[in-house]
Coordinates of C-alpha atoms and ligand atoms in Angstrom, one line a residue:
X10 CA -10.6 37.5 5.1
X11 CA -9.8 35.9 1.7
X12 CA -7.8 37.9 -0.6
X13 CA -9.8 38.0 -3.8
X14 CA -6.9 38.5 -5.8
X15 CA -5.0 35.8 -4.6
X16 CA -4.2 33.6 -7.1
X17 CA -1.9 30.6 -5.4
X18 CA -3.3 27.2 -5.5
X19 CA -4.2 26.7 -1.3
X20 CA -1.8 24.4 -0.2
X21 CA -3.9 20.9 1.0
X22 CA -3.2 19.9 4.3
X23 CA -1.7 16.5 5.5
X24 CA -0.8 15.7 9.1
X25 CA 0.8 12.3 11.2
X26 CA -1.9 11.3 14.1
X27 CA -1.1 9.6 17.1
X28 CA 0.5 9.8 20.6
X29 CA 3.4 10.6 20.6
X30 CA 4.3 12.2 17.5
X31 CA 6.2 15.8 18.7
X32 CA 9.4 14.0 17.4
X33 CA 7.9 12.8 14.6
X34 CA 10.2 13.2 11.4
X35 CA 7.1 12.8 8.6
X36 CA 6.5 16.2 8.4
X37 CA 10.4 17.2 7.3
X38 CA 10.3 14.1 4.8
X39 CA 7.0 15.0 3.6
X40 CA 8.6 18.1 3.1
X41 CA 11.1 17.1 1.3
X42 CA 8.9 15.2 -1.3
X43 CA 6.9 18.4 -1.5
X44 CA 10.3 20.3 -2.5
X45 CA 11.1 17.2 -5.2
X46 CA 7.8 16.8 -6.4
X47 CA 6.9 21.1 -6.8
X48 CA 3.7 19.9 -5.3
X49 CA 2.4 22.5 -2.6
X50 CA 1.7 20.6 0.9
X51 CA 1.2 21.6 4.5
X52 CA 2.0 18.3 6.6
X53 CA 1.8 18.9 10.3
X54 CA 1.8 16.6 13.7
X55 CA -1.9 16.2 15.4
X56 CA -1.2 14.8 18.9
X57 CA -4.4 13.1 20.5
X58 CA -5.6 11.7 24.0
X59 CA -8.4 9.8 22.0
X60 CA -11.5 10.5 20.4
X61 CA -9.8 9.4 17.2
X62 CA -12.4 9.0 15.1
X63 CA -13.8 12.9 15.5
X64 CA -10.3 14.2 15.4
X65 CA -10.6 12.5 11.5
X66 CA -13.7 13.8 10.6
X67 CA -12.2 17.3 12.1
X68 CA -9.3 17.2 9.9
X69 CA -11.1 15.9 7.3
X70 CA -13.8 18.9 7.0
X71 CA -10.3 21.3 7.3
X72 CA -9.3 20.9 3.7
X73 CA -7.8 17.8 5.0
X74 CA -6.4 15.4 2.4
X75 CA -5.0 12.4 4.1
X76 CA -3.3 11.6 7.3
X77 CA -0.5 8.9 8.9
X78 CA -1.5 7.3 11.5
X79 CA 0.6 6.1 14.1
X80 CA 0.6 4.9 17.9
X81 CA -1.5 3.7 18.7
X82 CA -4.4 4.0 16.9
X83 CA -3.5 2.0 13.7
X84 CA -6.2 -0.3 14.3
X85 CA -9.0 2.6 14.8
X86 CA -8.1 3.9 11.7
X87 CA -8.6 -0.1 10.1
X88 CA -12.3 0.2 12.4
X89 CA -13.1 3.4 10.9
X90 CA -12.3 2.2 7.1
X91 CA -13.8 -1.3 7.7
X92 CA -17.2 0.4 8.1
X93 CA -19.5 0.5 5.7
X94 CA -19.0 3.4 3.0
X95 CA -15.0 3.6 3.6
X96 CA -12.8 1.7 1.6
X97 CA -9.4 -0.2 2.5
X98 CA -6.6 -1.9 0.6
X99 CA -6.4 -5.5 0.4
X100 CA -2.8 -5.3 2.2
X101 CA -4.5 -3.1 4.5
X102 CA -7.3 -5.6 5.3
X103 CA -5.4 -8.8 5.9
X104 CA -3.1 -6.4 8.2
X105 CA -6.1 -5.2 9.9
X106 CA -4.1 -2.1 10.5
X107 CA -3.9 1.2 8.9
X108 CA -0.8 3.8 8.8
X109 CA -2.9 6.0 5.7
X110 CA -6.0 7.8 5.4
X111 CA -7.0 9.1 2.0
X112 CA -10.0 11.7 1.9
X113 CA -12.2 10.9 -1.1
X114 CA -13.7 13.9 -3.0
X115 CA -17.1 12.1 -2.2
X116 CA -15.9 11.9 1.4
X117 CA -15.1 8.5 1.7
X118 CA -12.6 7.2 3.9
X119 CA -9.6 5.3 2.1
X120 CA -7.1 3.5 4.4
X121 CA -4.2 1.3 3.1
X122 CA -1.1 0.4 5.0
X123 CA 2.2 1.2 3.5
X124 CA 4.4 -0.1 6.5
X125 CA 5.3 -3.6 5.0
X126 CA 6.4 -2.4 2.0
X127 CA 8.5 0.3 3.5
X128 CA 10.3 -2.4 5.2
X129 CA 10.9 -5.0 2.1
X130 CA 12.3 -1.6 -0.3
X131 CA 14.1 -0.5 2.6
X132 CA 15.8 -4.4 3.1
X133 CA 16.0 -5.2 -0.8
X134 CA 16.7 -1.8 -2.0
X135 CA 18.5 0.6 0.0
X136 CA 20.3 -2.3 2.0
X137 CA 20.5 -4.7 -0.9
X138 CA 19.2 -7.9 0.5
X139 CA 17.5 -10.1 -1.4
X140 CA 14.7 -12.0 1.0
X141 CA 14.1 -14.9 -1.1
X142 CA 14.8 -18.0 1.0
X143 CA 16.5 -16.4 3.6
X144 CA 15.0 -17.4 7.1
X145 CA 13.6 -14.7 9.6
X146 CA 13.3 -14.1 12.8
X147 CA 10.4 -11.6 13.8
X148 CA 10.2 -10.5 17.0
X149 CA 7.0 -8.4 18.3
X150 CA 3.2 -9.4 17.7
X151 CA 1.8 -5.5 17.9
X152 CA 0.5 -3.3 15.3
X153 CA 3.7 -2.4 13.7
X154 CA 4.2 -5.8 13.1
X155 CA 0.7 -6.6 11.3
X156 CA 1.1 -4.4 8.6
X157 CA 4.6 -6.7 7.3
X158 CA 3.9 -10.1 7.9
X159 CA 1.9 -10.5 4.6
X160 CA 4.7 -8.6 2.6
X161 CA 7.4 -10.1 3.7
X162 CA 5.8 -13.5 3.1
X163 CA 5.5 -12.0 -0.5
X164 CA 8.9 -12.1 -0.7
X165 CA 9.5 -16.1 -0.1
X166 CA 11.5 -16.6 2.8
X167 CA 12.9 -20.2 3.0
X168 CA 11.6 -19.7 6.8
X169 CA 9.2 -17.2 8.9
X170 CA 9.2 -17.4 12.5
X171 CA 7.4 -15.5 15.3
X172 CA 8.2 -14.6 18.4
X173 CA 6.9 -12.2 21.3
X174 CA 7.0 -11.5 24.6
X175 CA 3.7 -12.0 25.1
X176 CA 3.8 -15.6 23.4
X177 CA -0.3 -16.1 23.0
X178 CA 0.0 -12.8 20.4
X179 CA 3.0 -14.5 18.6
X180 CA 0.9 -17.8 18.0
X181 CA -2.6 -15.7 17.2
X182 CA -0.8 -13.3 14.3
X183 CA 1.1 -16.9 13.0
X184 CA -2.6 -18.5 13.1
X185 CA -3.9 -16.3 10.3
X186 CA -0.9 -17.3 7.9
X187 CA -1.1 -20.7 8.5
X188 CA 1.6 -23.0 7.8
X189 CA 3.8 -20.5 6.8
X190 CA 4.4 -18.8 10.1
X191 CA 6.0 -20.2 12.6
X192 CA 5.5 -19.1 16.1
X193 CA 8.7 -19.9 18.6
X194 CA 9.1 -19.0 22.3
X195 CA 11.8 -16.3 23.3
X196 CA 13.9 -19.3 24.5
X197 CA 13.3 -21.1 21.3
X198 CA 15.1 -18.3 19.1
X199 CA 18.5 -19.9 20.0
X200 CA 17.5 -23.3 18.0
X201 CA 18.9 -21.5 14.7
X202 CA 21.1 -18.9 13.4
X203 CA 18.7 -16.6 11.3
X204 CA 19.8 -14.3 8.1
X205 CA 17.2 -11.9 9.4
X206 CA 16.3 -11.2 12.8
X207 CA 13.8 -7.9 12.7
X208 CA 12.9 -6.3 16.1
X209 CA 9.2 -5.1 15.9
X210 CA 8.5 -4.5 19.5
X211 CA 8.5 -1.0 21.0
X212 CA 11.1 -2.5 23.7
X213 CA 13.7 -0.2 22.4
X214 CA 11.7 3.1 23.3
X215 CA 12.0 2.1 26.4
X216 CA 15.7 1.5 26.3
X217 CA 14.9 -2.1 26.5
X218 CA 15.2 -5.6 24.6
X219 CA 13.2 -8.5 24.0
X220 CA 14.7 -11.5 26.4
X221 CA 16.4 -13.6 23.2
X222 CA 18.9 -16.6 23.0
X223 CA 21.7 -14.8 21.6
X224 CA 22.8 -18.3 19.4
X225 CA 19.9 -16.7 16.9
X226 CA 22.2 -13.9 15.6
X227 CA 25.4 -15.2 14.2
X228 CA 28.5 -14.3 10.9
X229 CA 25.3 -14.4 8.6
X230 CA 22.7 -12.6 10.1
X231 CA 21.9 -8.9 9.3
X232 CA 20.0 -7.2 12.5
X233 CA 17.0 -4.9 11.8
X234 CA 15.3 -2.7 14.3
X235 CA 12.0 -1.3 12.9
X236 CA 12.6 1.8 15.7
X237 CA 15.3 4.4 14.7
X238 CA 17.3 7.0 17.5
X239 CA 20.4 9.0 17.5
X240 CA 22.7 6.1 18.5
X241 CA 22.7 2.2 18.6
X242 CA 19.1 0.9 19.8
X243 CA 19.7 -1.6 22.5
X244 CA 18.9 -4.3 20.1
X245 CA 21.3 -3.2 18.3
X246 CA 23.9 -3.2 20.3
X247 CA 23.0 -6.5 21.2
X248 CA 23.3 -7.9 18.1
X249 CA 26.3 -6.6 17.0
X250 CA 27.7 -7.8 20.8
X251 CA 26.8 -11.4 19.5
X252 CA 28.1 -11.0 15.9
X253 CA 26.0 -10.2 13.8
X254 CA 27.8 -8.6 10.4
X255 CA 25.5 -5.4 10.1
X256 CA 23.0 -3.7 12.3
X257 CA 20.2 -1.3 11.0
X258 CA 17.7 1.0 12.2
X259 CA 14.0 1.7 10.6
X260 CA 14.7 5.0 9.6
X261 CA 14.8 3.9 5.9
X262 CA 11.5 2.1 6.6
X263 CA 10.1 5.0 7.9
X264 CA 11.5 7.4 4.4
X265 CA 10.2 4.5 2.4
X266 CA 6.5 4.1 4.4
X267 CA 6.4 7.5 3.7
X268 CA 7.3 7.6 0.0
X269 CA 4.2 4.8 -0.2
X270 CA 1.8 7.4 0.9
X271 CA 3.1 10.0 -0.9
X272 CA 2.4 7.9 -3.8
X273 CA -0.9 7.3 -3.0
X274 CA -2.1 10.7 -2.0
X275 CA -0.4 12.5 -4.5
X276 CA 0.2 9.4 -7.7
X277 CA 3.9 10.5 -7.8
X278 CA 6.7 8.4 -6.0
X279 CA 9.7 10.5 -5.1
X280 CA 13.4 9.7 -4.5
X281 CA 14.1 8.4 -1.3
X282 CA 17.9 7.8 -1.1
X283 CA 18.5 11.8 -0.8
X284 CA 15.6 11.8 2.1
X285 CA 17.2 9.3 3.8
X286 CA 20.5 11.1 3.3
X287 CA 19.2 14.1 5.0
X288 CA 17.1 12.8 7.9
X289 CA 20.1 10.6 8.9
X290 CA 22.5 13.4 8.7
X291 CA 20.0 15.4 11.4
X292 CA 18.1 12.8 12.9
X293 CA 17.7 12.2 17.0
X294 CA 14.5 10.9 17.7
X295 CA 12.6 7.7 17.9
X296 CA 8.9 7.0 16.4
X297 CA 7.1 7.2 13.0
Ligands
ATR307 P1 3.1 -1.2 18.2 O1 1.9 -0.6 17.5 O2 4.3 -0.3 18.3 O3 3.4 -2.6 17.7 P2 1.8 -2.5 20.4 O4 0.7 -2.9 19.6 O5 1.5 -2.0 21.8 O6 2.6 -1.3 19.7 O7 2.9 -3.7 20.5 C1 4.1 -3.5 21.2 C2 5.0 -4.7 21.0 O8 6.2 -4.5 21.6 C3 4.4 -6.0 21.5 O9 4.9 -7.1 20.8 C4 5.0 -6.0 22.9 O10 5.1 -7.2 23.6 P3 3.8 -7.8 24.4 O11 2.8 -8.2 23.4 O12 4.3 -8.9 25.2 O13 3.3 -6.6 25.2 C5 6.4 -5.5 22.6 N1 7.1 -4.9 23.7 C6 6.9 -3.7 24.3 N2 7.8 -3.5 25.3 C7 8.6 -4.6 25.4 C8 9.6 -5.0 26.2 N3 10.1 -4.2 27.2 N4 10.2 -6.2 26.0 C9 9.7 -7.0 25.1 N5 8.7 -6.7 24.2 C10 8.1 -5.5 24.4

């Protein structure tokens, strides 16, 4: 029953959806925002089998506000907002992916994609490289990686290359950027030493690595892994093995993709440097 006299503004509910998300650390950096900001959130996990699209609308008609959406239904949530009546960003669109669900007051569906742009404030800001003409390596042609092709590109790399396990994905996802994505077999990677060599696969979940030629990582490449644990991923390790100067993980990605949402559910961009701080301080888990 409602209390009639009580006054608090109800908190509006946000959630992460996807499979697996019981280690998910959005809800504690969400959180945190919340505290910054003095703006009164509930933020939870929703773990689903399927049926993504009715778990939405469920959500949605539960004083739900917006969602994350993450593995592996990133591309649903781009189906869903593509559909007549919903609404997506442009960086959303070209990405054909969608990590953010706003609910309209008129109950459309907004979906924008704030992954890339976690990645290039994480790299330029928190780790201080600029990404102008440096050449890239990026390794993984799945839905993580869609959402930061087009923003890293924004950035003006001398060079972009592509590579994947699965090497027809690679060449697709460099098709739809033209010229200025290369795509590169596994065993091509060793033609060049790269500044930037960013793992996008999920190989590291697994305790695994994408099958490289080491001769890509050398003195003056940095080594980024878009998956974050408690110690060294493998590709890591791995790069640092083959000399690369400095190794990092995405859990500033993962602060900053969050900080982009916040933003747009909310219009307020919090500080990330103390988030980060605090969830590296504690963290020991793996996936957005
Ligand atoms: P996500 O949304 O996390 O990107 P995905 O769309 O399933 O998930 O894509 C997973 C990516 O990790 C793909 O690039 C996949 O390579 P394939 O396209 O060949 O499947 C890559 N990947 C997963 N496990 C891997 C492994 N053990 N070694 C190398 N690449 C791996």
């Amino acid at each position: 029953m409602n209390d009639l006299f009580d006054f608090k503004p109800k908190a509006v509910r946000f959630a992460v959806m996807g499979n697996p998300v019981e280690h998910s650390r959005s809800p504690e950096i969400h959180r945190e925002f919340a505290l910054q900001t003095g703006i009164n959130l509930e933020y939870d996990r929703i773990r689903i089998d399927g049926g993504f699209e009715q778990a939405v609308s469920h959500f949605q008609a539960s004083n739900g506000a917006g969602l994350n959406i993450t593995v592996p239904f990133k591309v649903d949530a781009w189906k869903l907002c593509n559909r007549p009546g919903n609404q997506l960003s442009n960086r959303a669109g070209t990405a054909r992916a969608v990590n953010t669900l706003r609910f309209e007051e008129n109950g459309t569906i907004y979906g924008d994609n704030t992954d890339g742009t976690g990645l290039v404030t994480d790299l330029e800001q928190n780790i201080g490289l600029a990404l102008e003409s440096l050449s890239i390596l990026l390794i993984g042609a799945g839905g993580a990686v869609r959402g930061i092709l087009e923003p890293l590109l924004a950035c003006c790399p001398a060079r972009l290359d592509i590579t994947n396990r699965t090497m027809s994905k690679a060449s697709e996802m460099a098709d739809l950027f033209g010229e200025k994505v290369n795509p590169v077999t596994l065993q091509e990677t060793g033609r060049r030493q790269y500044d930037l060599v960013i793992n996008g696969t999920a190989a590291g979940l697994e305790g695994q690595m994408p099958e490289l030629d080491s001769h890509c990582i050398g003195p003056n490449t940095l080594a980024y892994d878009m998956v974050y644990g408690s110690r060294l991923t493998p590709f890591m390790e791995w790069a640092l093995d083959n000399g690369a100067y400095a190794v990092h993980d995405g859990l500033g990605m993962l602060v900053e993709q969050a900080a982009a949402s916040f933003h747009l559910w909310h219009g307020v961009h919090p500080q990330t440097r103390p988030v980060v701080e605090l969830i590296s301080k504690i963290h020991h888990v793996r996936s957005i």
